[in-house]
């Protein structure tokens, strides 16, 4: 490694570590993380690549926070409590500004979210490349004491629930790339910020350990991810389309632009939780919603067999293809 890289790590990343987590000031070959009272740790890795997962002109602190939060969302989906992360940084040659300025802002973004989510940096790697900038984070957490939330536990008759609202980030991406669709400056900035900075549902995931039979986070799109969950549980699902929770911003946009709601709902990047639970747990689920200040909506029921059936408000089936509705 070049001298310059060492000094960058010292300047930008060492302040994000502490002795408590065994990072040894990023001076050794690896971190020695103290693990107490747990048989396993929960580990997940996510990579973000410039031009694929973030725009080249995106602010470095937003990129940092999105990279951390997509990982945090995976831990939320397991019901785990995150404590530390590793950062693999592949720095592409930058046209915009210099690398130190970029790293300065990037590390500030990390610092802000470390504080918010109670996690620390424990190590990583920093290299440069002629290709795009890429960020690869591995996150570590302790498992839910009530049992980890797996995708495979859904039972026929369970309710299907989602947190928050669906489609805000997908609409944010559409609006970010096509300003002529803009419909209200407040609505625009709400959706774009939902796209830029997801809200991982850590507290909800921790609470759900007691009640959920299966869970995952929604990153690829509501139906696609529900399909994954159902596949892992060997069940099917019925979903009431009109129960899918939409923000007032998405509703306003769809009404005004006569835009296809399916595109927004199935766009992905929601980072909300989708989970199943026995229906007699509904009262405690809605209590958890109150305690964790998270909107939770029941959108359907786990069925026997395979595949998802989507029903409109009249109880008629809406055909689905490739994760979206099909209209003929
Ligand atoms: P190696 O030569 O074994 O790859 P390095 O010289 O790359 O080790 O790294 C030295 C130390 O700096 C290690 O403790 C490593 O974890 C840390 N480090 C390097 N890059 C980063 C980064 N992006 N974030 C956090 N720690 C880093
Ligand atoms: Mg290295």
JSON list of C-alpha atoms in Angstrom, two decimals, residues 195-284:
[
{"chain": "A", "resi": 195, "resn": "UNK", "atom": "CA", "xyz": [-34.31, 6.84, -2.63]},
{"chain": "A", "resi": 196, "resn": "UNK", "atom": "CA", "xyz": [-31.03, 8.35, -1.46]},
{"chain": "A", "resi": 197, "resn": "UNK", "atom": "CA", "xyz": [-31.20, 7.45, 2.19]},
{"chain": "A", "resi": 198, "resn": "UNK", "atom": "CA", "xyz": [-33.17, 4.35, 3.12]},
{"chain": "A", "resi": 199, "resn": "UNK", "atom": "CA", "xyz": [-34.52, 3.86, 6.66]},
{"chain": "A", "resi": 200, "resn": "UNK", "atom": "CA", "xyz": [-33.44, 0.43, 7.89]},
{"chain": "A", "resi": 201, "resn": "UNK", "atom": "CA", "xyz": [-36.03, -0.97, 10.31]},
{"chain": "A", "resi": 202, "resn": "UNK", "atom": "CA", "xyz": [-33.63, -2.14, 13.02]},
{"chain": "A", "resi": 203, "resn": "UNK", "atom": "CA", "xyz": [-35.96, -1.52, 15.98]},
{"chain": "A", "resi": 204, "resn": "UNK", "atom": "CA", "xyz": [-38.86, -3.24, 14.28]},
{"chain": "A", "resi": 205, "resn": "UNK", "atom": "CA", "xyz": [-36.68, -6.23, 13.34]},
{"chain": "A", "resi": 206, "resn": "UNK", "atom": "CA", "xyz": [-35.57, -6.56, 16.97]},
{"chain": "A", "resi": 207, "resn": "UNK", "atom": "CA", "xyz": [-39.18, -6.42, 18.17]},
{"chain": "A", "resi": 208, "resn": "UNK", "atom": "CA", "xyz": [-40.42, -8.92, 15.58]},
{"chain": "A", "resi": 209, "resn": "UNK", "atom": "CA", "xyz": [-38.25, -11.72, 16.99]},
{"chain": "A", "resi": 210, "resn": "UNK", "atom": "CA", "xyz": [-41.14, -12.61, 19.28]},
{"chain": "A", "resi": 211, "resn": "UNK", "atom": "CA", "xyz": [-43.91, -12.77, 16.69]},
{"chain": "A", "resi": 212, "resn": "UNK", "atom": "CA", "xyz": [-42.82, -13.05, 13.06]},
{"chain": "A", "resi": 213, "resn": "UNK", "atom": "CA", "xyz": [-42.71, -16.47, 11.40]},
{"chain": "A", "resi": 214, "resn": "UNK", "atom": "CA", "xyz": [-40.64, -15.21, 8.43]},
{"chain": "A", "resi": 215, "resn": "UNK", "atom": "CA", "xyz": [-39.21, -11.89, 7.27]},
{"chain": "A", "resi": 216, "resn": "UNK", "atom": "CA", "xyz": [-37.01, -10.19, 4.73]},
{"chain": "A", "resi": 217, "resn": "UNK", "atom": "CA", "xyz": [-36.31, -6.66, 3.57]},
{"chain": "A", "resi": 218, "resn": "UNK", "atom": "CA", "xyz": [-37.72, -5.32, 0.32]},
{"chain": "A", "resi": 219, "resn": "UNK", "atom": "CA", "xyz": [-34.88, -4.31, -1.96]},
{"chain": "A", "resi": 220, "resn": "UNK", "atom": "CA", "xyz": [-35.82, -5.78, -5.36]},
{"chain": "A", "resi": 221, "resn": "UNK", "atom": "CA", "xyz": [-39.52, -4.97, -5.33]},
{"chain": "A", "resi": 222, "resn": "UNK", "atom": "CA", "xyz": [-42.50, -5.97, -3.22]},
{"chain": "A", "resi": 223, "resn": "UNK", "atom": "CA", "xyz": [-43.77, -8.92, -5.25]},
{"chain": "A", "resi": 224, "resn": "UNK", "atom": "CA", "xyz": [-40.39, -10.22, -6.25]},
{"chain": "A", "resi": 225, "resn": "UNK", "atom": "CA", "xyz": [-39.22, -10.27, -2.66]},
{"chain": "A", "resi": 226, "resn": "UNK", "atom": "CA", "xyz": [-42.48, -11.73, -1.37]},
{"chain": "A", "resi": 227, "resn": "UNK", "atom": "CA", "xyz": [-41.98, -14.44, -3.97]},
{"chain": "A", "resi": 228, "resn": "UNK", "atom": "CA", "xyz": [-38.54, -15.16, -2.53]},
{"chain": "A", "resi": 229, "resn": "UNK", "atom": "CA", "xyz": [-39.96, -15.41, 0.96]},
{"chain": "A", "resi": 230, "resn": "UNK", "atom": "CA", "xyz": [-42.77, -17.70, -0.20]},
{"chain": "A", "resi": 231, "resn": "UNK", "atom": "CA", "xyz": [-40.32, -19.86, -2.17]},
{"chain": "A", "resi": 232, "resn": "UNK", "atom": "CA", "xyz": [-38.10, -20.27, 0.90]},
{"chain": "A", "resi": 233, "resn": "UNK", "atom": "CA", "xyz": [-41.15, -21.19, 3.01]},
{"chain": "A", "resi": 234, "resn": "UNK", "atom": "CA", "xyz": [-42.69, -23.43, 0.34]},
{"chain": "A", "resi": 235, "resn": "UNK", "atom": "CA", "xyz": [-46.02, -21.56, 0.42]},
{"chain": "A", "resi": 236, "resn": "UNK", "atom": "CA", "xyz": [-48.01, -19.17, -1.76]},
{"chain": "A", "resi": 237, "resn": "UNK", "atom": "CA", "xyz": [-49.64, -15.84, -0.96]},
{"chain": "A", "resi": 238, "resn": "UNK", "atom": "CA", "xyz": [-52.68, -13.73, -1.65]},
{"chain": "A", "resi": 239, "resn": "UNK", "atom": "CA", "xyz": [-52.28, -9.95, -1.56]},
{"chain": "A", "resi": 240, "resn": "UNK", "atom": "CA", "xyz": [-54.98, -7.25, -1.58]},
{"chain": "A", "resi": 241, "resn": "UNK", "atom": "CA", "xyz": [-53.67, -4.59, -3.98]},
{"chain": "A", "resi": 242, "resn": "UNK", "atom": "CA", "xyz": [-55.65, -1.77, -2.38]},
{"chain": "A", "resi": 243, "resn": "UNK", "atom": "CA", "xyz": [-54.12, -2.54, 1.05]},
{"chain": "A", "resi": 244, "resn": "UNK", "atom": "CA", "xyz": [-50.55, -1.89, -0.11]},
{"chain": "A", "resi": 245, "resn": "UNK", "atom": "CA", "xyz": [-49.55, 1.20, 1.90]},
{"chain": "A", "resi": 246, "resn": "UNK", "atom": "CA", "xyz": [-48.69, 4.23, -0.24]},
{"chain": "A", "resi": 247, "resn": "UNK", "atom": "CA", "xyz": [-47.48, 7.61, 0.92]},
{"chain": "A", "resi": 248, "resn": "UNK", "atom": "CA", "xyz": [-49.58, 10.66, 0.13]},
{"chain": "A", "resi": 249, "resn": "UNK", "atom": "CA", "xyz": [-46.73, 11.73, -2.16]},
{"chain": "A", "resi": 250, "resn": "UNK", "atom": "CA", "xyz": [-46.97, 8.57, -4.27]},
{"chain": "A", "resi": 251, "resn": "UNK", "atom": "CA", "xyz": [-50.77, 8.81, -4.33]},
{"chain": "A", "resi": 252, "resn": "UNK", "atom": "CA", "xyz": [-50.66, 12.44, -5.46]},
{"chain": "A", "resi": 253, "resn": "UNK", "atom": "CA", "xyz": [-48.14, 11.70, -8.18]},
{"chain": "A", "resi": 254, "resn": "UNK", "atom": "CA", "xyz": [-50.02, 8.71, -9.56]},
{"chain": "A", "resi": 255, "resn": "UNK", "atom": "CA", "xyz": [-53.30, 10.64, -9.61]},
{"chain": "A", "resi": 256, "resn": "UNK", "atom": "CA", "xyz": [-51.79, 13.69, -11.27]},
{"chain": "A", "resi": 257, "resn": "UNK", "atom": "CA", "xyz": [-49.65, 11.90, -13.85]},
{"chain": "A", "resi": 258, "resn": "UNK", "atom": "CA", "xyz": [-51.97, 8.99, -14.56]},
{"chain": "A", "resi": 259, "resn": "UNK", "atom": "CA", "xyz": [-48.84, 7.01, -13.94]},
{"chain": "A", "resi": 260, "resn": "UNK", "atom": "CA", "xyz": [-48.81, 3.25, -13.52]},
{"chain": "A", "resi": 261, "resn": "UNK", "atom": "CA", "xyz": [-48.89, 2.50, -9.85]},
{"chain": "A", "resi": 262, "resn": "UNK", "atom": "CA", "xyz": [-47.45, -0.97, -10.49]},
{"chain": "A", "resi": 263, "resn": "UNK", "atom": "CA", "xyz": [-44.19, 0.47, -11.73]},
{"chain": "A", "resi": 264, "resn": "UNK", "atom": "CA", "xyz": [-43.80, 2.39, -8.51]},
{"chain": "A", "resi": 265, "resn": "UNK", "atom": "CA", "xyz": [-44.85, -0.45, -6.22]},
{"chain": "A", "resi": 266, "resn": "UNK", "atom": "CA", "xyz": [-42.60, -3.00, -7.89]},
{"chain": "A", "resi": 267, "resn": "UNK", "atom": "CA", "xyz": [-39.60, -0.72, -8.40]},
{"chain": "A", "resi": 268, "resn": "UNK", "atom": "CA", "xyz": [-37.65, -1.81, -5.32]},
{"chain": "A", "resi": 269, "resn": "UNK", "atom": "CA", "xyz": [-35.20, 0.09, -3.12]},
{"chain": "A", "resi": 270, "resn": "UNK", "atom": "CA", "xyz": [-37.86, 0.31, -0.40]},
{"chain": "A", "resi": 271, "resn": "UNK", "atom": "CA", "xyz": [-35.77, -1.22, 2.39]},
{"chain": "A", "resi": 272, "resn": "UNK", "atom": "CA", "xyz": [-38.96, -1.84, 4.32]},
{"chain": "A", "resi": 273, "resn": "UNK", "atom": "CA", "xyz": [-39.60, -5.17, 6.05]},
{"chain": "A", "resi": 274, "resn": "UNK", "atom": "CA", "xyz": [-42.08, -7.70, 4.74]},
{"chain": "A", "resi": 275, "resn": "UNK", "atom": "CA", "xyz": [-42.97, -10.37, 7.28]},
{"chain": "A", "resi": 276, "resn": "UNK", "atom": "CA", "xyz": [-45.49, -13.04, 8.11]},
{"chain": "A", "resi": 277, "resn": "UNK", "atom": "CA", "xyz": [-47.01, -13.82, 11.50]},
{"chain": "A", "resi": 278, "resn": "UNK", "atom": "CA", "xyz": [-49.90, -15.87, 12.90]},
{"chain": "A", "resi": 279, "resn": "UNK", "atom": "CA", "xyz": [-53.07, -13.74, 12.79]},
{"chain": "A", "resi": 280, "resn": "UNK", "atom": "CA", "xyz": [-53.56, -14.09, 16.56]},
{"chain": "A", "resi": 281, "resn": "UNK", "atom": "CA", "xyz": [-50.37, -12.01, 16.93]},
{"chain": "A", "resi": 282, "resn": "UNK", "atom": "CA", "xyz": [-51.92, -8.99, 15.20]},
{"chain": "A", "resi": 283, "resn": "UNK", "atom": "CA", "xyz": [-52.59, -7.08, 18.41]},
{"chain": "A", "resi": 284, "resn": "UNK", "atom": "CA", "xyz": [-48.98, -7.38, 19.55]}
]
